[in-house]
CSV table of C-alpha atoms in Angstrom, one decimal:
chain,number,residue,atom,x,y,z
S,233,UNK,CA,-12.6,18.5,12.6
S,234,UNK,CA,-9.2,17.1,11.6
S,235,UNK,CA,-10.5,15.6,8.4
S,236,UNK,CA,-10.3,19.0,6.7
S,237,UNK,CA,-6.6,19.8,6.6
S,238,UNK,CA,-6.2,19.6,10.4
S,239,UNK,CA,-3.2,17.3,10.8
S,240,UNK,CA,-0.7,15.7,8.4
S,241,UNK,CA,-0.6,12.2,7.0
S,242,UNK,CA,2.4,11.4,9.3
S,243,UNK,CA,0.2,12.2,12.3
S,244,UNK,CA,-2.5,9.8,11.2
S,245,UNK,CA,0.1,7.2,10.4
S,246,UNK,CA,1.4,7.3,14.0
S,247,UNK,CA,-2.1,7.3,15.5
S,248,UNK,CA,-3.3,4.4,13.3
S,249,UNK,CA,-7.0,5.2,13.4
S,250,UNK,CA,-9.6,2.3,13.4
S,251,UNK,CA,-12.7,4.5,13.8
S,252,UNK,CA,-13.1,8.0,12.3
S,253,UNK,CA,-15.8,10.5,13.4
S,254,UNK,CA,-16.6,12.9,10.7
S,255,UNK,CA,-18.5,16.1,11.4
S,256,UNK,CA,-19.3,16.4,7.7
S,257,UNK,CA,-22.5,17.2,6.0
S,258,UNK,CA,-22.9,15.6,2.6
S,259,UNK,CA,-21.4,18.5,0.6
S,260,UNK,CA,-18.2,18.5,2.7
S,261,UNK,CA,-17.9,14.7,2.7
S,262,UNK,CA,-17.9,14.8,-1.1
S,263,UNK,CA,-16.1,18.1,-1.3
S,264,UNK,CA,-18.8,19.4,-3.6
S,265,UNK,CA,-20.2,22.9,-3.7
S,266,UNK,CA,-22.3,22.1,-6.7
S,267,UNK,CA,-19.7,21.4,-9.5
S,268,UNK,CA,-19.3,17.7,-8.7
S,269,UNK,CA,-17.4,15.2,-6.5
S,270,UNK,CA,-14.1,16.5,-5.2
S,271,UNK,CA,-14.2,19.8,-7.0
S,272,UNK,CA,-14.2,22.3,-4.1
S,273,UNK,CA,-11.1,23.5,-2.1
S,274,UNK,CA,-11.4,21.1,0.9
S,275,UNK,CA,-9.2,18.1,1.5
S,276,UNK,CA,-11.9,15.8,2.9
S,277,UNK,CA,-11.7,13.2,0.1
S,278,UNK,CA,-7.9,13.2,0.5
S,279,UNK,CA,-8.1,12.5,4.1
S,280,UNK,CA,-10.7,9.9,3.5
S,281,UNK,CA,-8.3,8.0,1.2
S,282,UNK,CA,-5.5,8.2,4.0
S,283,UNK,CA,-8.0,6.6,6.5
S,284,UNK,CA,-8.6,3.8,4.1
S,285,UNK,CA,-5.0,3.4,3.3
S,286,UNK,CA,-4.1,3.3,7.0
S,287,UNK,CA,-6.8,0.6,7.7
S,288,UNK,CA,-9.7,2.5,9.3
S,289,UNK,CA,-12.6,0.1,9.5
S,290,UNK,CA,-15.4,2.4,10.5
S,291,UNK,CA,-16.5,5.8,9.5
S,292,UNK,CA,-19.1,7.7,11.5
S,293,UNK,CA,-20.4,10.6,9.5
S,294,UNK,CA,-22.7,13.4,10.3
S,295,UNK,CA,-24.3,13.3,6.8
S,296,UNK,CA,-25.7,9.9,7.9
S,297,UNK,CA,-27.8,11.4,10.8
S,298,UNK,CA,-27.7,10.6,14.5
S,299,UNK,CA,-25.1,7.9,15.4
S,300,UNK,CA,-24.3,6.4,18.7
S,301,UNK,CA,-21.5,4.2,19.8
S,302,UNK,CA,-19.8,2.8,22.9
S,303,UNK,CA,-16.3,3.6,23.8
């Protein structure tokens, strides 16, 4: 939910995420309504880059199907 312009970079920097859960179908993950990668109005790709920059080591993404994990 927050991957699409939900919170600021500074918020993520304070949280220091290591695991990200993305409720993102493929088109949203790639920000592509049909004109190509990162051409739509969403900020998912930007937020993905923030997560990588901040050291997130795992991304669990809806586009990849059913995923389970222990917390």
